[in-house]
Coordinates of C-alpha atoms in Angstrom, one line a residue:
M4 CA 0.0 0.0 0.0
N5 CA 1.5 3.4 -1.0
R6 CA 1.7 6.4 1.2
R7 CA -1.5 8.1 -0.3
A8 CA -3.6 4.9 0.2
K9 CA -2.4 4.7 3.8
W10 CA -3.5 8.2 4.5
H11 CA -6.9 7.6 2.9
A12 CA -7.4 4.5 5.1
G13 CA -6.4 6.5 8.2
V14 CA -8.9 9.3 7.3
A15 CA -11.7 6.7 6.8
A16 CA -11.0 5.2 10.2
I17 CA -11.1 8.5 11.9
A18 CA -14.5 9.3 10.2
L19 CA -15.9 5.9 11.3
A20 CA -14.9 6.4 14.9
G21 CA -16.5 9.9 14.9
T22 CA -19.8 8.4 13.6
L23 CA -19.9 5.6 16.2
A24 CA -19.2 8.1 19.0
G25 CA -22.1 10.3 17.8
A26 CA -24.5 7.3 17.8
F27 CA -23.6 6.2 21.3
A28 CA -24.1 9.7 22.5
A29 CA -27.6 9.9 20.9
G30 CA -28.7 6.7 22.4
G31 CA -27.7 7.8 25.9
L32 CA -29.7 11.0 25.7
T33 CA -32.8 9.2 24.3
A34 CA -33.0 6.9 27.4
Q35 CA -33.5 9.9 29.7
D36 CA -37.0 11.4 30.4
G37 CA -35.9 14.7 29.2
P38 CA -33.2 17.3 29.3
Q39 CA -31.6 17.5 32.8
S40 CA -30.6 20.8 34.4
I41 CA -27.0 21.2 35.3
L42 CA -27.7 23.8 38.0
P43 CA -27.6 22.9 41.7
P44 CA -31.0 22.0 43.3
G45 CA -33.2 25.0 44.0
F46 CA -31.5 27.3 41.4
D47 CA -33.9 26.5 38.6
D48 CA -37.2 26.3 40.7
P49 CA -39.6 29.2 40.2
E50 CA -39.9 31.7 43.0
P51 CA -43.0 30.7 45.2
A52 CA -46.0 33.1 45.0
P53 CA -46.8 35.2 48.1
T54 CA -49.6 33.7 50.4
P55 CA -52.8 35.9 50.0
A56 CA -54.2 37.5 53.2
P57 CA -57.5 36.0 54.6
S58 CA -60.7 37.7 53.3
P59 CA -63.7 38.2 55.6
T60 CA -66.1 37.8 52.7
P61 CA -67.5 34.4 52.0
T62 CA -66.0 32.4 49.1
P63 CA -68.4 32.2 46.1
R64 CA -69.2 29.0 44.4
A65 CA -66.8 28.1 41.7
T66 CA -68.1 28.2 38.2
A67 CA -66.6 26.6 35.1
A68 CA -64.6 29.1 33.0
P69 CA -64.2 28.8 29.2
A70 CA -61.0 26.9 28.2
A71 CA -58.2 29.0 26.6
P72 CA -57.2 28.0 23.1
S73 CA -54.1 25.8 23.2
A74 CA -51.1 25.6 20.8
P75 CA -50.9 22.6 18.6
A76 CA -48.9 19.8 20.2
A77 CA -45.4 19.2 18.8
P78 CA -44.9 15.8 17.3
S79 CA -43.2 13.4 19.6
T80 CA -39.6 12.2 18.7
G81 CA -39.4 9.7 21.4
G82 CA -36.7 11.7 23.2
A83 CA -34.6 14.8 23.1
T84 CA -33.5 16.3 19.8
V85 CA -29.7 15.6 19.0
Q86 CA -27.5 18.1 17.1
P87 CA -25.9 16.2 14.2
L88 CA -22.1 16.0 14.1
P89 CA -20.3 17.8 11.2
P90 CA -19.0 15.6 8.5
A91 CA -15.3 14.5 8.8
P92 CA -13.0 16.8 6.8
R93 CA -11.8 15.4 3.6
I94 CA -8.0 15.7 2.8
S95 CA -7.2 16.4 -0.8
D96 CA -4.6 14.4 -2.7
A97 CA -2.4 17.5 -3.0
E98 CA -2.4 17.9 0.8
L99 CA -1.6 14.3 1.3
D100 CA 1.4 14.6 -1.0
E101 CA 2.7 17.6 1.1
L102 CA 2.6 15.6 4.3
P103 CA 6.1 14.6 5.6
T104 CA 7.2 11.0 5.8
L105 CA 8.3 9.4 9.0
E106 CA 11.9 9.7 7.9
E107 CA 11.4 13.4 7.2
L108 CA 9.8 13.9 10.6
E109 CA 12.8 12.3 12.3
E110 CA 15.1 14.8 10.6
M111 CA 13.1 17.8 11.6
S112 CA 14.3 20.1 14.3
V113 CA 11.9 21.4 17.0
D114 CA 11.6 24.7 15.2
Q115 CA 10.7 23.0 11.9
L116 CA 8.0 20.9 13.6
D117 CA 6.6 24.0 15.3
E118 CA 6.6 25.8 12.0
R119 CA 4.9 22.8 10.2
L120 CA 2.2 22.5 12.9
G121 CA 1.6 26.3 13.0
L122 CA 2.8 26.6 16.6
K123 CA 5.7 29.0 15.9
P124 CA 4.7 32.7 15.6
K125 CA 6.1 34.6 12.6
F126 CA 7.8 37.0 15.0
D127 CA 9.0 36.0 18.4
I128 CA 10.0 39.6 19.4
P129 CA 7.3 41.6 21.2
P130 CA 6.0 44.6 19.1
A131 CA 7.5 47.1 21.6
A132 CA 10.9 45.5 21.3
R133 CA 11.1 45.4 17.5
R134 CA 13.6 47.8 16.0
S135 CA 12.6 50.4 13.5
L136 CA 14.1 50.3 10.0
S137 CA 13.8 54.1 9.6
Q138 CA 17.4 54.5 10.8
V139 CA 19.9 51.7 10.9
G140 CA 23.4 52.0 12.3
L141 CA 25.6 52.2 15.3
L142 CA 26.8 55.8 15.6
A143 CA 24.3 58.6 16.2
P144 CA 25.4 62.1 15.1
E145 CA 26.0 63.1 18.7
E146 CA 28.3 60.0 19.0
G147 CA 30.5 60.9 16.1
G148 CA 28.3 59.6 13.3
L149 CA 27.4 61.5 10.2
P150 CA 24.0 63.2 9.8
T151 CA 21.2 60.7 9.9
R152 CA 19.3 61.9 6.8
G153 CA 22.4 62.6 4.7
L154 CA 21.4 60.0 2.1
A155 CA 17.6 60.1 2.5
R156 CA 17.0 62.3 -0.5
Q157 CA 19.7 60.8 -2.7
P158 CA 18.6 58.5 -5.6
A159 CA 18.9 54.9 -4.7
P160 CA 20.7 53.8 -8.0
L161 CA 23.5 56.2 -7.2
V162 CA 24.1 55.0 -3.7
D163 CA 23.8 51.4 -4.8
A164 CA 26.4 51.9 -7.5
V165 CA 28.8 53.7 -5.2
L166 CA 28.7 51.0 -2.4
G167 CA 28.6 48.2 -4.9
G168 CA 31.7 49.6 -6.6
I169 CA 33.9 49.3 -3.4
E170 CA 35.3 45.9 -3.8
G171 CA 38.8 46.1 -2.3
P172 CA 41.0 47.6 0.4
L173 CA 41.8 51.4 0.5
V174 CA 45.3 52.7 0.1
S175 CA 44.8 55.3 2.9
R176 CA 44.6 54.3 6.5
W177 CA 42.7 57.5 7.3
G178 CA 40.5 56.9 4.3
H179 CA 39.7 53.5 5.8
I180 CA 38.9 55.0 9.1
L181 CA 36.6 57.7 7.5
L182 CA 34.7 55.1 5.4
R183 CA 34.2 52.8 8.5
R184 CA 32.8 55.7 10.4
T185 CA 30.4 56.6 7.6
L186 CA 29.1 53.1 7.1
A187 CA 28.6 52.6 10.8
S188 CA 26.6 55.8 11.2
R189 CA 22.9 55.7 12.0
L190 CA 21.6 56.5 8.5
A191 CA 18.2 56.5 6.8
A192 CA 18.0 54.6 3.6
P193 CA 18.1 56.6 0.3
E194 CA 14.8 57.4 -1.4
G195 CA 13.3 54.4 -3.0
M196 CA 15.8 51.8 -1.5
D197 CA 14.7 49.1 0.9
P198 CA 16.3 49.8 4.3
V199 CA 17.4 46.1 4.6
R200 CA 19.1 46.2 1.2
F201 CA 20.9 49.4 2.3
A202 CA 22.1 47.7 5.4
A203 CA 23.2 44.7 3.4
L204 CA 25.3 46.9 1.1
R205 CA 27.0 48.6 4.0
V206 CA 27.8 45.3 5.7
A207 CA 29.2 44.0 2.4
V208 CA 31.6 46.9 2.2
L209 CA 32.7 46.5 5.8
N210 CA 33.4 42.8 5.2
T211 CA 35.5 43.8 2.2
M212 CA 37.4 46.2 4.3
G213 CA 38.1 43.6 7.0
E214 CA 35.9 45.3 9.5
F215 CA 34.2 42.1 10.5
T216 CA 33.3 43.1 14.1
V217 CA 31.6 46.3 12.9
A218 CA 29.9 44.4 10.1
R219 CA 28.4 41.9 12.5
A220 CA 27.2 44.7 14.9
L221 CA 25.6 46.6 12.0
A222 CA 23.7 43.4 10.8
Q223 CA 22.5 42.9 14.4
D224 CA 20.9 46.3 14.4
V225 CA 18.3 44.8 12.1
D226 CA 15.9 42.2 13.6
T227 CA 16.8 38.8 12.2
S228 CA 13.2 38.2 11.1
N229 CA 13.7 41.1 8.6
W230 CA 16.9 39.8 7.1
G231 CA 16.7 39.0 3.4
T232 CA 19.0 36.8 1.3
A233 CA 21.7 39.5 0.9
L234 CA 21.9 40.6 4.5
T235 CA 21.9 37.0 5.8
G236 CA 24.7 36.1 3.5
Q237 CA 26.9 39.0 4.5
A238 CA 26.1 38.6 8.2
V239 CA 27.1 35.0 8.1
R240 CA 30.3 36.0 6.4
A241 CA 31.0 38.4 9.3
Y242 CA 30.1 35.8 11.9
I243 CA 32.5 33.2 10.3
A244 CA 35.3 35.8 10.1
S245 CA 35.0 36.6 13.8
S246 CA 34.8 32.9 14.8
D247 CA 31.3 33.4 16.2
L248 CA 29.4 30.8 14.3
V249 CA 26.8 30.4 17.1
G250 CA 25.9 34.1 16.6
A251 CA 24.6 33.2 13.2
C252 CA 22.2 30.6 14.5
P253 CA 19.1 32.8 14.9
A254 CA 19.2 33.5 11.1
V255 CA 20.1 29.9 10.3
R256 CA 17.4 28.3 12.4
L257 CA 14.8 30.9 11.2
S258 CA 15.6 30.0 7.6
E259 CA 15.6 26.3 8.5
A260 CA 12.2 26.5 10.2
E261 CA 10.7 28.2 7.2
G262 CA 11.6 25.2 5.1
G263 CA 14.5 26.5 3.1
T264 CA 18.0 27.8 3.2
T265 CA 19.2 31.2 2.3
S266 CA 22.5 30.1 1.0
E267 CA 22.3 26.7 -0.6
G268 CA 25.5 24.7 -0.2
P269 CA 27.7 22.6 2.1
R270 CA 28.5 25.5 4.4
W271 CA 24.9 26.2 5.1
T272 CA 24.2 22.5 5.8
M273 CA 27.0 22.3 8.3
L274 CA 25.9 25.6 9.9
E275 CA 22.4 24.1 10.4
A276 CA 23.9 21.1 12.2
I277 CA 26.1 23.3 14.4
C278 CA 23.1 25.4 15.4
N279 CA 21.0 22.3 16.1
A280 CA 23.8 21.1 18.5
Y281 CA 23.8 24.4 20.4
A282 CA 20.0 24.3 20.6
G283 CA 20.2 21.1 22.6
E284 CA 19.5 18.7 19.6
A285 CA 22.9 16.9 19.7
A286 CA 21.6 13.6 18.3
L287 CA 20.1 15.4 15.2
A288 CA 23.3 17.4 14.7
N289 CA 25.4 14.3 14.9
S290 CA 23.3 12.5 12.3
Q291 CA 23.4 15.5 10.0
L292 CA 27.1 15.8 10.1
D293 CA 27.6 12.1 9.8
R294 CA 25.5 12.1 6.7
A295 CA 27.4 15.1 5.3
L296 CA 30.7 13.2 5.9
G297 CA 29.3 10.1 4.2
Q298 CA 27.8 11.9 1.2
E299 CA 31.1 14.0 0.8
I300 CA 29.2 17.3 0.4
A301 CA 32.4 19.1 1.4
P302 CA 36.1 18.1 2.0
D303 CA 36.5 15.9 5.0
I304 CA 38.5 18.6 6.9
D305 CA 35.6 21.0 6.7
V306 CA 33.1 18.5 8.1
L307 CA 35.5 17.2 10.8
L308 CA 36.0 20.8 12.0
A309 CA 32.3 21.3 12.1
Q310 CA 31.9 18.1 14.1
R311 CA 34.5 19.2 16.6
Y312 CA 32.8 22.6 17.0
A313 CA 29.3 21.0 17.4
G314 CA 30.7 18.5 19.8
A315 CA 31.6 21.3 22.2
A316 CA 27.9 21.7 22.9
G317 CA 26.1 19.2 25.2
R318 CA 27.7 16.2 26.8
S319 CA 28.3 14.0 23.8
R320 CA 32.1 13.9 24.5
R321 CA 32.6 12.7 20.9
A322 CA 36.2 12.5 19.9
V323 CA 37.0 13.9 16.5
A324 CA 40.5 13.5 15.0
I325 CA 41.5 16.4 12.7
E326 CA 43.8 15.3 9.8
W327 CA 45.6 18.0 7.8
E328 CA 47.8 15.7 5.6
D329 CA 45.9 16.2 2.3
V330 CA 44.9 19.8 2.9
D331 CA 46.8 22.3 0.8
Q332 CA 44.6 25.3 0.9
L333 CA 43.4 27.6 3.7
T334 CA 39.8 28.9 3.6
P335 CA 37.8 31.2 5.8
W336 CA 35.8 28.3 7.1
R337 CA 38.9 26.3 8.1
F338 CA 40.7 29.3 9.6
S339 CA 37.7 30.3 11.7
L340 CA 36.8 26.8 13.0
A341 CA 40.3 25.8 13.7
N342 CA 40.9 28.9 15.7
A343 CA 37.6 28.5 17.5
V344 CA 38.2 24.9 18.6
G345 CA 41.9 25.5 19.4
E346 CA 43.2 23.3 16.6
P347 CA 46.7 24.4 15.5
L348 CA 47.0 25.2 11.8
P349 CA 49.8 23.5 9.9
D350 CA 52.9 25.7 9.3
D351 CA 52.6 25.4 5.6
L352 CA 49.1 26.9 5.7
L353 CA 49.8 29.5 8.4
D354 CA 53.2 30.8 7.3
P355 CA 52.0 32.7 4.2
V356 CA 49.5 34.5 6.5
L357 CA 52.2 35.5 8.9
T358 CA 54.6 36.6 6.2
G359 CA 51.9 38.6 4.3
E360 CA 52.0 36.4 1.3
A361 CA 48.4 35.1 1.7
D362 CA 45.3 37.1 1.4
R363 CA 45.2 39.7 4.2
Y364 CA 41.7 38.5 5.1
Y365 CA 43.2 36.0 7.4
A366 CA 45.4 38.5 9.2
L367 CA 42.5 40.9 9.6
A368 CA 40.2 38.1 10.9
G369 CA 42.9 36.8 13.3
A370 CA 43.7 40.3 14.7
S371 CA 40.5 40.3 16.7
A372 CA 40.4 36.6 17.6
P373 CA 41.0 36.4 21.4
M374 CA 41.5 32.6 21.3
L375 CA 44.8 32.9 19.4
G376 CA 48.1 33.1 21.2
L377 CA 49.6 36.5 21.8
E378 CA 52.5 36.0 19.4
K379 CA 50.3 35.1 16.4
R380 CA 47.6 37.6 17.3
T381 CA 50.2 40.4 17.5
M382 CA 51.5 39.6 14.1
H383 CA 48.0 39.7 12.7
A384 CA 47.4 42.9 14.5
R385 CA 50.2 44.7 12.8
V386 CA 48.5 44.2 9.5
A387 CA 45.2 45.4 10.9
A388 CA 46.8 48.5 12.4
G389 CA 48.4 49.4 9.2
A390 CA 45.1 49.1 7.4
G391 CA 43.2 51.1 9.9
V392 CA 41.2 48.3 11.5
L393 CA 43.0 48.6 14.8
S394 CA 44.2 51.8 16.5
S395 CA 47.7 52.6 17.8
N396 CA 46.5 52.2 21.4
A397 CA 45.1 48.7 20.6
L398 CA 48.4 47.7 19.1
V399 CA 50.4 49.0 22.1
D400 CA 48.1 47.1 24.5
L401 CA 48.9 43.8 22.7
Y402 CA 52.7 44.5 22.9
S403 CA 52.3 45.3 26.6
Q404 CA 50.9 41.8 27.1
V405 CA 53.7 40.3 25.0
Y406 CA 56.3 42.1 27.2
A407 CA 54.6 40.7 30.4
D408 CA 54.6 37.1 29.0
D409 CA 58.0 35.5 29.7
S410 CA 57.2 32.5 27.6
I411 CA 57.3 34.6 24.4
S412 CA 60.6 35.1 22.7
G413 CA 62.0 36.1 19.3
D414 CA 61.3 39.1 17.2
I415 CA 58.0 40.0 18.8
A416 CA 59.5 40.0 22.3
D417 CA 62.4 42.2 21.1
Q418 CA 60.0 44.7 19.7
A419 CA 58.1 44.8 23.0
V420 CA 61.3 45.6 24.8
L421 CA 62.1 48.4 22.3
L422 CA 58.6 49.8 22.6
R423 CA 58.9 49.9 26.4
Q424 CA 62.3 51.7 26.0
A425 CA 60.7 54.2 23.7
Y426 CA 58.3 55.2 26.5
I427 CA 60.3 55.0 29.7
A428 CA 63.9 55.9 28.8
T429 CA 64.9 59.0 30.7
D430 CA 67.0 60.4 27.8
P431 CA 64.9 61.6 24.7
I432 CA 67.7 60.5 22.4
A433 CA 67.6 57.0 23.8
R434 CA 63.8 56.9 23.3
V435 CA 64.3 58.1 19.7
D436 CA 67.0 55.4 19.1
A437 CA 64.6 52.7 20.3
M438 CA 61.9 54.0 17.9
R439 CA 64.3 54.2 15.0
E440 CA 65.3 50.6 15.6
L441 CA 61.6 49.6 15.4
W442 CA 61.2 51.6 12.2
S443 CA 64.3 50.0 10.5
G444 CA 64.2 46.4 11.7
E445 CA 63.6 43.3 9.6
S446 CA 59.8 43.5 10.4
A447 CA 59.6 47.2 9.9
D448 CA 56.6 48.4 7.9
F449 CA 53.9 51.1 8.2
A450 CA 52.5 49.4 11.3
S451 CA 55.8 50.3 13.1
Q452 CA 55.0 54.0 12.8
V453 CA 51.5 53.4 14.0
L454 CA 52.9 51.5 17.0
T455 CA 55.1 54.4 18.1
A456 CA 52.7 57.3 17.6
N457 CA 52.1 58.2 21.2
A458 CA 55.7 57.6 22.1
A459 CA 56.8 60.0 19.4
A460 CA 54.4 62.6 20.7
R461 CA 56.3 62.5 24.0
I462 CA 59.5 63.7 22.4
P463 CA 60.0 67.5 22.9
P464 CA 60.8 69.3 19.6
N465 CA 64.5 69.6 19.2
R466 CA 66.7 70.6 16.2
D467 CA 69.3 68.1 17.4
L468 CA 66.9 65.4 16.4
A469 CA 66.4 66.7 12.9
L470 CA 67.4 63.4 11.3
A471 CA 64.5 61.6 13.0
A472 CA 62.0 64.5 12.7
N473 CA 60.4 63.2 9.5
D474 CA 59.7 59.8 11.0
L475 CA 58.6 61.3 14.3
I476 CA 56.1 63.6 12.6
A477 CA 54.8 60.8 10.3
S478 CA 54.4 58.5 13.3
M479 CA 52.4 61.1 15.2
L480 CA 50.1 61.7 12.3
T481 CA 49.1 58.0 12.0
A482 CA 47.2 58.5 15.3
G483 CA 45.9 62.0 14.4
L484 CA 48.2 63.8 16.8
D485 CA 48.3 66.9 14.6
R486 CA 48.9 69.5 17.3
D487 CA 51.9 67.5 18.7
A488 CA 53.3 67.3 15.1
A489 CA 52.7 71.0 14.5
A490 CA 54.9 71.8 17.6
W491 CA 57.9 70.7 15.5
R492 CA 57.4 73.5 12.9
G493 CA 60.3 75.5 14.3
A494 CA 62.5 72.4 14.5
V495 CA 62.4 71.5 10.8
N496 CA 63.6 73.3 7.7
D497 CA 61.2 74.9 5.2
G498 CA 60.9 72.6 2.2
S499 CA 61.7 69.4 4.1
L500 CA 59.5 66.4 4.3
G501 CA 58.6 67.2 7.9
W502 CA 57.7 70.7 6.9
A503 CA 55.4 69.4 4.1
M504 CA 53.5 67.1 6.5
I505 CA 53.1 69.8 9.1
T506 CA 51.9 72.3 6.5
L507 CA 49.2 69.9 5.5
A508 CA 48.2 68.5 8.9
D509 CA 48.4 71.7 11.0
P510 CA 44.8 72.7 12.1
Q511 CA 46.0 76.3 12.0
G512 CA 46.4 76.3 8.3
R513 CA 48.0 79.1 6.3
V514 CA 48.9 79.7 2.7
V515 CA 52.3 78.3 2.0
D516 CA 55.3 80.3 0.8
E517 CA 56.2 79.7 -2.8
D518 CA 59.9 79.5 -2.0
A519 CA 59.4 76.7 0.5
L520 CA 57.2 74.8 -1.9
D521 CA 59.8 75.3 -4.6
A522 CA 62.5 74.0 -2.3
F523 CA 60.5 70.8 -1.6
V524 CA 60.0 70.1 -5.3
D525 CA 63.7 70.6 -6.0
E526 CA 64.7 68.2 -3.2
D527 CA 62.1 65.6 -4.0
G528 CA 63.7 62.2 -4.7
S529 CA 60.5 60.1 -5.0
T530 CA 59.7 58.3 -8.2
G531 CA 58.1 60.7 -10.7
A532 CA 58.1 63.4 -8.0
R533 CA 55.0 61.8 -6.6
K534 CA 55.4 63.4 -3.2
S535 CA 55.6 66.8 -4.8
A536 CA 52.4 66.1 -6.8
F537 CA 50.6 64.9 -3.7
L538 CA 51.7 67.9 -1.7
V539 CA 50.4 70.4 -4.4
A540 CA 47.2 68.4 -4.7
G541 CA 46.7 68.4 -0.9
L542 CA 47.5 72.1 -0.5
A543 CA 45.1 73.0 -3.3
G544 CA 42.4 70.9 -1.8
L545 CA 42.8 72.5 1.6
E546 CA 43.0 76.0 -0.1
R547 CA 46.5 76.6 1.3
V548 CA 48.2 77.6 -1.9
S549 CA 47.3 80.5 -4.2
D550 CA 45.6 79.9 -7.5
G551 CA 48.6 81.1 -9.4
D552 CA 51.1 78.9 -7.6
F553 CA 48.7 75.9 -8.0
T554 CA 48.6 76.4 -11.8
S555 CA 52.3 77.0 -12.0
F556 CA 53.4 73.9 -10.0
A557 CA 50.8 71.7 -11.7
S558 CA 52.3 72.6 -15.0
R559 CA 55.8 72.1 -13.7
L560 CA 54.9 68.6 -12.4
E561 CA 52.9 67.8 -15.5
V562 CA 49.7 67.0 -13.7
D563 CA 46.4 68.0 -15.3
F564 CA 44.2 68.8 -12.4
S565 CA 41.5 70.2 -14.8
R566 CA 40.7 66.7 -16.2
R567 CA 37.1 65.6 -15.6
T568 CA 35.7 62.1 -15.2
R569 CA 32.4 60.9 -14.1
W570 CA 33.8 60.2 -10.6
T571 CA 35.3 63.7 -10.3
Q572 CA 31.9 65.3 -11.3
M573 CA 30.0 63.2 -8.8
I574 CA 32.2 64.0 -5.8
A575 CA 32.3 67.7 -6.7
R576 CA 28.5 67.7 -7.0
A577 CA 28.2 65.9 -3.6
A578 CA 30.4 68.6 -2.0
E579 CA 28.5 71.3 -3.7
V580 CA 25.2 70.2 -2.1
D581 CA 27.0 69.7 1.3
N582 CA 26.5 66.0 1.6
P583 CA 29.3 64.5 3.8
A584 CA 28.0 60.9 3.8
L585 CA 28.0 60.7 0.0
V586 CA 31.3 62.5 -0.3
A587 CA 32.9 60.0 2.1
M588 CA 31.6 57.1 0.2
L589 CA 32.8 58.5 -3.1
A590 CA 36.2 59.1 -1.5
G591 CA 36.3 55.5 -0.5
L592 CA 35.4 54.5 -4.0
G593 CA 38.3 56.6 -5.4
M594 CA 40.9 55.3 -2.9
Q595 CA 40.7 51.6 -3.7
G596 CA 44.0 49.9 -4.1
E597 CA 46.8 47.9 -2.5
S598 CA 49.4 50.7 -2.3
W599 CA 49.8 54.4 -2.7
Q600 CA 51.3 53.8 -6.1
Q601 CA 47.7 53.3 -7.4
M602 CA 46.6 56.7 -6.2
T603 CA 46.8 59.7 -8.6
P604 CA 47.3 63.4 -7.7
L605 CA 44.0 64.2 -9.5
H606 CA 42.0 61.8 -7.2
L607 CA 43.7 63.1 -4.1
Y608 CA 43.0 66.7 -5.0
H609 CA 39.2 66.0 -5.5
I610 CA 39.0 63.9 -2.3
V611 CA 40.7 66.4 -0.1
S612 CA 38.8 69.3 -1.6
A613 CA 35.4 67.7 -1.3
L614 CA 36.1 66.5 2.3
N615 CA 37.3 70.0 3.3
R616 CA 34.2 71.7 1.8
V617 CA 31.6 69.4 3.6
G618 CA 33.1 69.9 7.1
L619 CA 35.4 66.8 7.2
E620 CA 38.4 69.0 7.3
A621 CA 40.3 67.0 9.9
E622 CA 40.1 63.8 7.8
A623 CA 41.1 65.8 4.7
R624 CA 44.2 67.0 6.4
M625 CA 45.2 63.5 7.6
I626 CA 44.7 61.9 4.2
A627 CA 46.8 64.6 2.5
A628 CA 49.6 64.3 5.0
E629 CA 49.5 60.5 4.8
A630 CA 49.8 60.7 1.0
V631 CA 53.0 62.8 1.2
A632 CA 54.5 60.6 3.9
R633 CA 53.8 57.3 2.1
G634 CA 53.6 58.4 -1.6

């Protein structure tokens, strides 16, 4: 007998049982004399009539009165009338086909069963606790965020195209910081754009930038029940990068309960099993992962790591051996789960990450992973600090922990000792020597200047330290210490690199002297005089050079600042209408690249000029100074 025939037989049995029950009930009622009251005795008796007072008059003789007409008698039914039972509902063939089999029922989670039986509400958040989509973000204007309605009146296709066009890292650390602040601001969606889609676009850019913690927080500002396919996919990406797979479970289980998956594929299947394990359904999770391993839906290493992660929930105490012999590629899934369960990565997979040869995704993800050892995490943090993900203070805090840990040795430990010397040495020259060693060592990179920013600001301006002045000023400006850097104006020569950075970064800006600018251009030894071109572009954008000198030096350096592109027209127009949020996003679009060699003086001029015009003058100064320092 097939499944449909079985269901028909079951329905017929239920209908027959209902009919027999109705017949027995009817027979019982007929055997009684009539309907019986369910009220206690005395509650249904009529109230007795009052006794009439005795009359002194004699009682007359009774006479027959005419009989009143009576209603026709109702036909007798031999007992009480019984309300007939409704007919048993008939289940259609289509409904029978949709019913799950016993095997499917065994594979369903509690949430799926509740959803199938109609016991699970569409929203499990009380109405008063649901968050509005009118403004989505983390930073209100009073907390440093950009104006809330800055993009509300902008056309949706424009904002969509700008955010969709940011697909890589930014060459500027300060540009990265500005774009992160913009994307994390509490913003209203552009006119005609779904707020959830707007949030998904912003989370996608934050993931691209390596800002996984901020991306996760931004996604969480939208109720999970409102997530669509795009936001769910980007949120899960942020959760995996931050080794917080359980954090993705509300979205995973909600999609699972609704009978589908937002992201079809092996990763989603393994996530469902992990979430079932942490929901107390360990047996179901084990069977799902065992089946995934048997069906080879993904490489064995991926499923084994998922089994280890799921096994940490409950009391299954299931031993899972991780074998790396045949694994020759590192993926975000493997990196995340291995770190989360404390499984050491093989050296041949990890070394390219530590040396910077692998995709910097892994370094940016590992920089905020507290389960990693201090030595590895500090090496990842250097990459994150250079990109703008971590601050100078955060990097110093990690090195402080390294210094306090006697079990750590090698280059990282030596750097921690030098950093301590840069802070506590009594002689300023000794402090500068410690910093110069950090700047020139084998591991020296831009992060070394970020690391020493606050230590450099503690050095009093001194012409005897002129040889180190350029690096000290550049280091201070990585942390935005513009006033400390400006204090060195009298200790550097006009036309020097230190003078150029101070001239751009000084909050008390002034129009530069032509002779000093001419001296800088003459002494510039950078390839193609890029530093000079960046200096002229930055000064013109900040309005610190006269129009005549701007034209003259642009011609001398063979830079055509009058050239127009679609991007230059858009950012100029955004500045004209005083829209800082759109200007910042367009600036991020124009600063994409792996190094400053990919930045042009034309782009820098328009970025600095637009930021300066919409009130983001501090960021404009820092970006211009960084361009000269690193160009």
